[in-house]
Amino acid sequence: MTGGAGYIGSHVVRLLQQQGQDVVVIDDLSSGSQQRIGSAKLVALDLAAETATQKLVALIEAESVEAVIHLAARKQVGESVSKPEWYFEQNIGGMAHLLEAMRLTKVNKMVFSSSAATYGMPDTDFVKEDFDCKPINPYGQTKLIGEWMTANAERAWGLRAVNLRYFNVAGAGWPDLADTAKMNLVPIVFDALASGKAPAVFGTDYDTADGSCVRDYVHVLDLAEAHLTSLDYLARDDRKHSTFNVGTGVGASVLQVLNEIKRVSKIDFEVEMQPRRPGDPPYLCADVSRIKSELDWSAKRGLAEIIESAWNARSAAN
Ligand code: WQD
């Protein structure tokens, strides 16, 4: 598993360990940490390095790897706009090395971490997988190209792939696995509260019920479970699709998220209304019918559990 020491990856690792599966984690530890993966074997490796394919081949053979879950990637939208070449080198170059190593060792199962960022600015509320993808930043482009890469490998040498398009991932499955990166709404708000600042709402004049942007927040543990379900799916011969949305199919606005944080934290904070953030679609939620019917997966946890678990994990970390 690549990127296994990060926020999402460590949840997948823990679930696999609970199932009694052997996991080897490849991670460059740029945002992850060894503490998050317990006794799982950790190999520190930058997938984009020139020597990566060779090292991966050796590792796959030594560990008798049967399937790959590929999460390792650079994932900051703003950074991808200012350093596009590096994002392509890292996300596409790294994935090319990994797929080449899999082809050479005849490991033909991959679950790939894709993103709702592949959709760009869809003019529909609940987006389906076959919607025309027009990502609006290099990060989203690298994820869409990653999907093309798995599709090409399926045709060329029989890779079996599942591309999971994550929506807005939040929460914690265990108190020690909080999202510590502070790059998305929930951890950013927690951070503001910790330093006594008013959380910002980017845009309150959208054409939505309360004027703020609506997103599909999915609990990280539900998402982690979707990876295990995907591994089972890859063993089936009646697979119809390779790409699946992972969301709840229920939208929550920024103001609703903030209200839930008020309820859970018992802090009655002010919010700062700010102008719209460029590139934000007003409404982006998952149509979840495909993953439900094909994989029999649906999210079990809602916004309350997402915020409660995130808050508890955050408190545990302090
Ligand atoms: C959520 C909502 C903001 C901060 C991004 C990536 C996507 C995926 C998930 C990685 C938006 C609003 C935010 C704040 C706010 N990434 N907001 N105040 O932009 O939906 O998705 O993360 O795989 O590809 O684009 O997530 O958490 O940044 O924002 O009002 O201080 O919260 O405008 O409406 P986003 P986010």
PDB file of N, CA and C in Angstrom, residues 83-154:
ATOM      1  N   LYS A  83       2.918  24.885  -8.608  1.00  0.00           N
ATOM      2  CA  LYS A  83       4.028  23.989  -8.987  1.00  0.00           C
ATOM      3  C   LYS A  83       3.513  22.868  -9.875  1.00  0.00           C
ATOM      4  N   PRO A  84       2.944  23.197 -11.039  1.00  0.00           N
ATOM      5  CA  PRO A  84       2.301  22.136 -11.834  1.00  0.00           C
ATOM      6  C   PRO A  84       3.256  21.041 -12.281  1.00  0.00           C
ATOM      7  N   GLU A  85       4.486  21.409 -12.684  1.00  0.00           N
ATOM      8  CA  GLU A  85       5.410  20.383 -13.202  1.00  0.00           C
ATOM      9  C   GLU A  85       5.701  19.349 -12.122  1.00  0.00           C
ATOM     10  N   TRP A  86       5.889  19.843 -10.916  1.00  0.00           N
ATOM     11  CA  TRP A  86       6.207  18.938  -9.803  1.00  0.00           C
ATOM     12  C   TRP A  86       5.029  17.997  -9.525  1.00  0.00           C
ATOM     13  N   TYR A  87       3.801  18.526  -9.643  1.00  0.00           N
ATOM     14  CA  TYR A  87       2.633  17.661  -9.414  1.00  0.00           C
ATOM     15  C   TYR A  87       2.562  16.557 -10.456  1.00  0.00           C
ATOM     16  N   PHE A  88       2.853  16.897 -11.714  1.00  0.00           N
ATOM     17  CA  PHE A  88       2.824  15.854 -12.752  1.00  0.00           C
ATOM     18  C   PHE A  88       3.951  14.861 -12.527  1.00  0.00           C
ATOM     19  N   GLU A  89       5.124  15.373 -12.195  1.00  0.00           N
ATOM     20  CA  GLU A  89       6.263  14.479 -11.956  1.00  0.00           C
ATOM     21  C   GLU A  89       5.956  13.517 -10.802  1.00  0.00           C
ATOM     22  N   GLN A  90       5.423  14.081  -9.733  1.00  0.00           N
ATOM     23  CA  GLN A  90       5.175  13.269  -8.548  1.00  0.00           C
ATOM     24  C   GLN A  90       3.997  12.308  -8.739  1.00  0.00           C
ATOM     25  N   ASN A  91       2.848  12.837  -9.105  1.00  0.00           N
ATOM     26  CA  ASN A  91       1.645  11.994  -9.134  1.00  0.00           C
ATOM     27  C   ASN A  91       1.605  11.080 -10.353  1.00  0.00           C
ATOM     28  N   ILE A  92       2.009  11.601 -11.501  1.00  0.00           N
ATOM     29  CA  ILE A  92       1.971  10.776 -12.715  1.00  0.00           C
ATOM     30  C   ILE A  92       3.238   9.927 -12.804  1.00  0.00           C
ATOM     31  N   GLY A  93       4.401  10.564 -12.578  1.00  0.00           N
ATOM     32  CA  GLY A  93       5.666   9.815 -12.636  1.00  0.00           C
ATOM     33  C   GLY A  93       5.663   8.668 -11.631  1.00  0.00           C
ATOM     34  N   GLY A  94       5.255   8.965 -10.403  1.00  0.00           N
ATOM     35  CA  GLY A  94       5.238   7.940  -9.361  1.00  0.00           C
ATOM     36  C   GLY A  94       4.313   6.790  -9.712  1.00  0.00           C
ATOM     37  N   MET A  95       3.165   7.129 -10.260  1.00  0.00           N
ATOM     38  CA  MET A  95       2.189   6.088 -10.600  1.00  0.00           C
ATOM     39  C   MET A  95       2.671   5.252 -11.785  1.00  0.00           C
ATOM     40  N   ALA A  96       3.368   5.897 -12.727  1.00  0.00           N
ATOM     41  CA  ALA A  96       3.916   5.144 -13.866  1.00  0.00           C
ATOM     42  C   ALA A  96       4.930   4.108 -13.376  1.00  0.00           C
ATOM     43  N   HIS A  97       5.770   4.493 -12.439  1.00  0.00           N
ATOM     44  CA  HIS A  97       6.743   3.548 -11.887  1.00  0.00           C
ATOM     45  C   HIS A  97       6.039   2.378 -11.200  1.00  0.00           C
ATOM     46  N   LEU A  98       5.001   2.718 -10.449  1.00  0.00           N
ATOM     47  CA  LEU A  98       4.289   1.673  -9.708  1.00  0.00           C
ATOM     48  C   LEU A  98       3.608   0.687 -10.659  1.00  0.00           C
ATOM     49  N   LEU A  99       2.935   1.216 -11.676  1.00  0.00           N
ATOM     50  CA  LEU A  99       2.254   0.336 -12.635  1.00  0.00           C
ATOM     51  C   LEU A  99       3.264  -0.513 -13.405  1.00  0.00           C
ATOM     52  N   GLU A 100       4.394   0.082 -13.748  1.00  0.00           N
ATOM     53  CA  GLU A 100       5.422  -0.680 -14.467  1.00  0.00           C
ATOM     54  C   GLU A 100       5.939  -1.832 -13.591  1.00  0.00           C
ATOM     55  N   ALA A 101       6.146  -1.530 -12.320  1.00  0.00           N
ATOM     56  CA  ALA A 101       6.607  -2.590 -11.406  1.00  0.00           C
ATOM     57  C   ALA A 101       5.548  -3.685 -11.276  1.00  0.00           C
ATOM     58  N   MET A 102       4.280  -3.291 -11.276  1.00  0.00           N
ATOM     59  CA  MET A 102       3.206  -4.292 -11.186  1.00  0.00           C
ATOM     60  C   MET A 102       3.149  -5.140 -12.462  1.00  0.00           C
ATOM     61  N   ARG A 103       3.322  -4.488 -13.606  1.00  0.00           N
ATOM     62  CA  ARG A 103       3.309  -5.239 -14.875  1.00  0.00           C
ATOM     63  C   ARG A 103       4.448  -6.257 -14.890  1.00  0.00           C
ATOM     64  N   LEU A 104       5.628  -5.809 -14.472  1.00  0.00           N
ATOM     65  CA  LEU A 104       6.798  -6.690 -14.507  1.00  0.00           C
ATOM     66  C   LEU A 104       6.656  -7.877 -13.559  1.00  0.00           C
ATOM     67  N   THR A 105       5.965  -7.676 -12.452  1.00  0.00           N
ATOM     68  CA  THR A 105       5.833  -8.741 -11.452  1.00  0.00           C
ATOM     69  C   THR A 105       4.489  -9.463 -11.557  1.00  0.00           C
ATOM     70  N   LYS A 106       3.677  -9.053 -12.542  1.00  0.00           N
ATOM     71  CA  LYS A 106       2.366  -9.678 -12.789  1.00  0.00           C
ATOM     72  C   LYS A 106       1.417  -9.577 -11.583  1.00  0.00           C
ATOM     73  N   VAL A 107       1.518  -8.475 -10.883  1.00  0.00           N
ATOM     74  CA  VAL A 107       0.529  -8.178  -9.836  1.00  0.00           C
ATOM     75  C   VAL A 107      -0.546  -7.347 -10.530  1.00  0.00           C
ATOM     76  N   ASN A 108      -1.775  -7.856 -10.567  1.00  0.00           N
ATOM     77  CA  ASN A 108      -2.734  -7.187 -11.463  1.00  0.00           C
ATOM     78  C   ASN A 108      -3.956  -6.588 -10.762  1.00  0.00           C
ATOM     79  N   LYS A 109      -3.828  -6.307  -9.462  1.00  0.00           N
ATOM     80  CA  LYS A 109      -4.966  -5.673  -8.786  1.00  0.00           C
ATOM     81  C   LYS A 109      -4.544  -4.345  -8.169  1.00  0.00           C
ATOM     82  N   MET A 110      -5.279  -3.279  -8.517  1.00  0.00           N
ATOM     83  CA  MET A 110      -4.977  -1.973  -7.932  1.00  0.00           C
ATOM     84  C   MET A 110      -6.251  -1.222  -7.540  1.00  0.00           C
ATOM     85  N   VAL A 111      -6.249  -0.703  -6.319  1.00  0.00           N
ATOM     86  CA  VAL A 111      -7.274   0.265  -5.912  1.00  0.00           C
ATOM     87  C   VAL A 111      -6.576   1.623  -5.917  1.00  0.00           C
ATOM     88  N   PHE A 112      -7.087   2.548  -6.729  1.00  0.00           N
ATOM     89  CA  PHE A 112      -6.433   3.842  -6.904  1.00  0.00           C
ATOM     90  C   PHE A 112      -7.259   4.947  -6.257  1.00  0.00           C
ATOM     91  N   SER A 113      -6.569   5.762  -5.501  1.00  0.00           N
ATOM     92  CA  SER A 113      -7.185   6.885  -4.812  1.00  0.00           C
ATOM     93  C   SER A 113      -7.377   8.052  -5.777  1.00  0.00           C
ATOM     94  N   SER A 114      -8.599   8.193  -6.306  1.00  0.00           N
ATOM     95  CA  SER A 114      -8.903   9.321  -7.170  1.00  0.00           C
ATOM     96  C   SER A 114      -9.715  10.344  -6.378  1.00  0.00           C
ATOM     97  N   SER A 115     -10.302  11.281  -7.064  1.00  0.00           N
ATOM     98  CA  SER A 115     -10.880  12.407  -6.332  1.00  0.00           C
ATOM     99  C   SER A 115     -12.058  13.016  -7.080  1.00  0.00           C
ATOM    100  N   ALA A 116     -12.957  13.620  -6.336  1.00  0.00           N
ATOM    101  CA  ALA A 116     -14.044  14.394  -6.940  1.00  0.00           C
ATOM    102  C   ALA A 116     -13.487  15.621  -7.652  1.00  0.00           C
ATOM    103  N   ALA A 117     -12.211  15.933  -7.399  1.00  0.00           N
ATOM    104  CA  ALA A 117     -11.571  17.046  -8.108  1.00  0.00           C
ATOM    105  C   ALA A 117     -11.466  16.760  -9.608  1.00  0.00           C
ATOM    106  N   THR A 118     -11.653  15.498 -10.017  1.00  0.00           N
ATOM    107  CA  THR A 118     -11.637  15.159 -11.454  1.00  0.00           C
ATOM    108  C   THR A 118     -12.811  15.826 -12.178  1.00  0.00           C
ATOM    109  N   TYR A 119     -13.899  16.123 -11.444  1.00  0.00           N
ATOM    110  CA  TYR A 119     -15.103  16.650 -12.097  1.00  0.00           C
ATOM    111  C   TYR A 119     -14.987  18.129 -12.451  1.00  0.00           C
ATOM    112  N   GLY A 120     -14.184  18.858 -11.708  1.00  0.00           N
ATOM    113  CA  GLY A 120     -14.099  20.299 -11.949  1.00  0.00           C
ATOM    114  C   GLY A 120     -15.321  21.014 -11.411  1.00  0.00           C
ATOM    115  N   MET A 121     -16.012  21.738 -12.286  1.00  0.00           N
ATOM    116  CA  MET A 121     -17.178  22.530 -11.858  1.00  0.00           C
ATOM    117  C   MET A 121     -18.441  21.997 -12.524  1.00  0.00           C
ATOM    118  N   PRO A 122     -18.923  20.839 -12.142  1.00  0.00           N
ATOM    119  CA  PRO A 122     -20.094  20.275 -12.827  1.00  0.00           C
ATOM    120  C   PRO A 122     -21.341  21.129 -12.597  1.00  0.00           C
ATOM    121  N   ASP A 123     -22.191  21.186 -13.629  1.00  0.00           N
ATOM    122  CA  ASP A 123     -23.404  22.005 -13.496  1.00  0.00           C
ATOM    123  C   ASP A 123     -24.576  21.153 -13.008  1.00  0.00           C
ATOM    124  N   THR A 124     -24.247  20.160 -12.203  1.00  0.00           N
ATOM    125  CA  THR A 124     -25.275  19.287 -11.660  1.00  0.00           C
ATOM    126  C   THR A 124     -24.993  19.108 -10.167  1.00  0.00           C
ATOM    127  N   ASP A 125     -26.013  18.869  -9.366  1.00  0.00           N
ATOM    128  CA  ASP A 125     -25.802  18.765  -7.920  1.00  0.00           C
ATOM    129  C   ASP A 125     -25.185  17.428  -7.518  1.00  0.00           C
ATOM    130  N   PHE A 126     -25.825  16.334  -7.957  1.00  0.00           N
ATOM    131  CA  PHE A 126     -25.343  14.993  -7.600  1.00  0.00           C
ATOM    132  C   PHE A 126     -24.691  14.398  -8.837  1.00  0.00           C
ATOM    133  N   VAL A 127     -23.375  14.364  -8.818  1.00  0.00           N
ATOM    134  CA  VAL A 127     -22.653  14.039 -10.046  1.00  0.00           C
ATOM    135  C   VAL A 127     -22.456  12.525 -10.192  1.00  0.00           C
ATOM    136  N   LYS A 128     -22.669  12.051 -11.396  1.00  0.00           N
ATOM    137  CA  LYS A 128     -22.496  10.623 -11.687  1.00  0.00           C
ATOM    138  C   LYS A 128     -21.115  10.391 -12.281  1.00  0.00           C
ATOM    139  N   GLU A 129     -20.644   9.151 -12.185  1.00  0.00           N
ATOM    140  CA  GLU A 129     -19.288   8.822 -12.635  1.00  0.00           C
ATOM    141  C   GLU A 129     -19.081   9.071 -14.125  1.00  0.00           C
ATOM    142  N   ASP A 130     -20.142   8.941 -14.938  1.00  0.00           N
ATOM    143  CA  ASP A 130     -19.929   9.102 -16.376  1.00  0.00           C
ATOM    144  C   ASP A 130     -20.066  10.563 -16.831  1.00  0.00           C
ATOM    145  N   PHE A 131     -20.145  11.454 -15.880  1.00  0.00           N
ATOM    146  CA  PHE A 131     -20.156  12.884 -16.189  1.00  0.00           C
ATOM    147  C   PHE A 131     -18.827  13.257 -16.856  1.00  0.00           C
ATOM    148  N   ASP A 132     -18.890  14.205 -17.797  1.00  0.00           N
ATOM    149  CA  ASP A 132     -17.694  14.630 -18.513  1.00  0.00           C
ATOM    150  C   ASP A 132     -16.734  15.351 -17.556  1.00  0.00           C
ATOM    151  N   CYS A 133     -15.582  14.760 -17.295  1.00  0.00           N
ATOM    152  CA  CYS A 133     -14.656  15.325 -16.307  1.00  0.00           C
ATOM    153  C   CYS A 133     -13.838  16.454 -16.900  1.00  0.00           C
ATOM    154  N   LYS A 134     -13.885  17.596 -16.241  1.00  0.00           N
ATOM    155  CA  LYS A 134     -13.055  18.731 -16.691  1.00  0.00           C
ATOM    156  C   LYS A 134     -12.384  19.356 -15.474  1.00  0.00           C
ATOM    157  N   PRO A 135     -11.355  18.684 -14.960  1.00  0.00           N
ATOM    158  CA  PRO A 135     -10.702  19.208 -13.746  1.00  0.00           C
ATOM    159  C   PRO A 135     -10.143  20.608 -13.988  1.00  0.00           C
ATOM    160  N   ILE A 136     -10.197  21.437 -12.951  1.00  0.00           N
ATOM    161  CA  ILE A 136      -9.814  22.844 -13.143  1.00  0.00           C
ATOM    162  C   ILE A 136      -8.489  23.186 -12.474  1.00  0.00           C
ATOM    163  N   ASN A 137      -7.769  22.183 -11.984  1.00  0.00           N
ATOM    164  CA  ASN A 137      -6.440  22.463 -11.434  1.00  0.00           C
ATOM    165  C   ASN A 137      -5.541  21.247 -11.674  1.00  0.00           C
ATOM    166  N   PRO A 138      -4.218  21.463 -11.614  1.00  0.00           N
ATOM    167  CA  PRO A 138      -3.294  20.353 -11.898  1.00  0.00           C
ATOM    168  C   PRO A 138      -3.514  19.152 -10.980  1.00  0.00           C
ATOM    169  N   TYR A 139      -3.864  19.397  -9.717  1.00  0.00           N
ATOM    170  CA  TYR A 139      -4.122  18.261  -8.826  1.00  0.00           C
ATOM    171  C   TYR A 139      -5.207  17.349  -9.400  1.00  0.00           C
ATOM    172  N   GLY A 140      -6.364  17.960  -9.741  1.00  0.00           N
ATOM    173  CA  GLY A 140      -7.475  17.177 -10.296  1.00  0.00           C
ATOM    174  C   GLY A 140      -7.095  16.527 -11.622  1.00  0.00           C
ATOM    175  N   GLN A 141      -6.273  17.235 -12.405  1.00  0.00           N
ATOM    176  CA  GLN A 141      -5.824  16.664 -13.690  1.00  0.00           C
ATOM    177  C   GLN A 141      -4.976  15.418 -13.457  1.00  0.00           C
ATOM    178  N   THR A 142      -4.086  15.469 -12.452  1.00  0.00           N
ATOM    179  CA  THR A 142      -3.241  14.283 -12.216  1.00  0.00           C
ATOM    180  C   THR A 142      -4.093  13.087 -11.788  1.00  0.00           C
ATOM    181  N   LYS A 143      -5.186  13.347 -11.067  1.00  0.00           N
ATOM    182  CA  LYS A 143      -6.056  12.243 -10.647  1.00  0.00           C
ATOM    183  C   LYS A 143      -6.810  11.655 -11.841  1.00  0.00           C
ATOM    184  N   LEU A 144      -7.259  12.526 -12.745  1.00  0.00           N
ATOM    185  CA  LEU A 144      -7.957  12.029 -13.933  1.00  0.00           C
ATOM    186  C   LEU A 144      -6.987  11.246 -14.825  1.00  0.00           C
ATOM    187  N   ILE A 145      -5.770  11.753 -14.976  1.00  0.00           N
ATOM    188  CA  ILE A 145      -4.778  11.023 -15.775  1.00  0.00           C
ATOM    189  C   ILE A 145      -4.462   9.680 -15.117  1.00  0.00           C
ATOM    190  N   GLY A 146      -4.417   9.656 -13.789  1.00  0.00           N
ATOM    191  CA  GLY A 146      -4.211   8.386 -13.082  1.00  0.00           C
ATOM    192  C   GLY A 146      -5.289   7.369 -13.454  1.00  0.00           C
ATOM    193  N   GLU A 147      -6.520   7.832 -13.572  1.00  0.00           N
ATOM    194  CA  GLU A 147      -7.610   6.934 -13.999  1.00  0.00           C
ATOM    195  C   GLU A 147      -7.377   6.454 -15.433  1.00  0.00           C
ATOM    196  N   TRP A 148      -6.906   7.357 -16.289  1.00  0.00           N
ATOM    197  CA  TRP A 148      -6.600   6.943 -17.671  1.00  0.00           C
ATOM    198  C   TRP A 148      -5.484   5.896 -17.671  1.00  0.00           C
ATOM    199  N   MET A 149      -4.517   6.085 -16.766  1.00  0.00           N
ATOM    200  CA  MET A 149      -3.401   5.131 -16.709  1.00  0.00           C
ATOM    201  C   MET A 149      -3.891   3.751 -16.306  1.00  0.00           C
ATOM    202  N   THR A 150      -4.789   3.685 -15.330  1.00  0.00           N
ATOM    203  CA  THR A 150      -5.285   2.348 -14.948  1.00  0.00           C
ATOM    204  C   THR A 150      -6.110   1.759 -16.097  1.00  0.00           C
ATOM    205  N   ALA A 151      -6.871   2.609 -16.801  1.00  0.00           N
ATOM    206  CA  ALA A 151      -7.681   2.104 -17.917  1.00  0.00           C
ATOM    207  C   ALA A 151      -6.786   1.553 -19.028  1.00  0.00           C
ATOM    208  N   ASN A 152      -5.692   2.254 -19.303  1.00  0.00           N
ATOM    209  CA  ASN A 152      -4.769   1.776 -20.333  1.00  0.00           C
ATOM    210  C   ASN A 152      -4.102   0.467 -19.923  1.00  0.00           C
ATOM    211  N   ALA A 153      -3.733   0.368 -18.653  1.00  0.00           N
ATOM    212  CA  ALA A 153      -3.100  -0.872 -18.173  1.00  0.00           C
ATOM    213  C   ALA A 153      -4.112  -2.025 -18.183  1.00  0.00           C
ATOM    214  N   GLU A 154      -5.384  -1.715 -17.980  1.00  0.00           N
ATOM    215  CA  GLU A 154      -6.417  -2.765 -18.071  1.00  0.00           C
ATOM    216  C   GLU A 154      -6.433  -3.332 -19.488  1.00  0.00           C
TER     217      GLU A 154
END
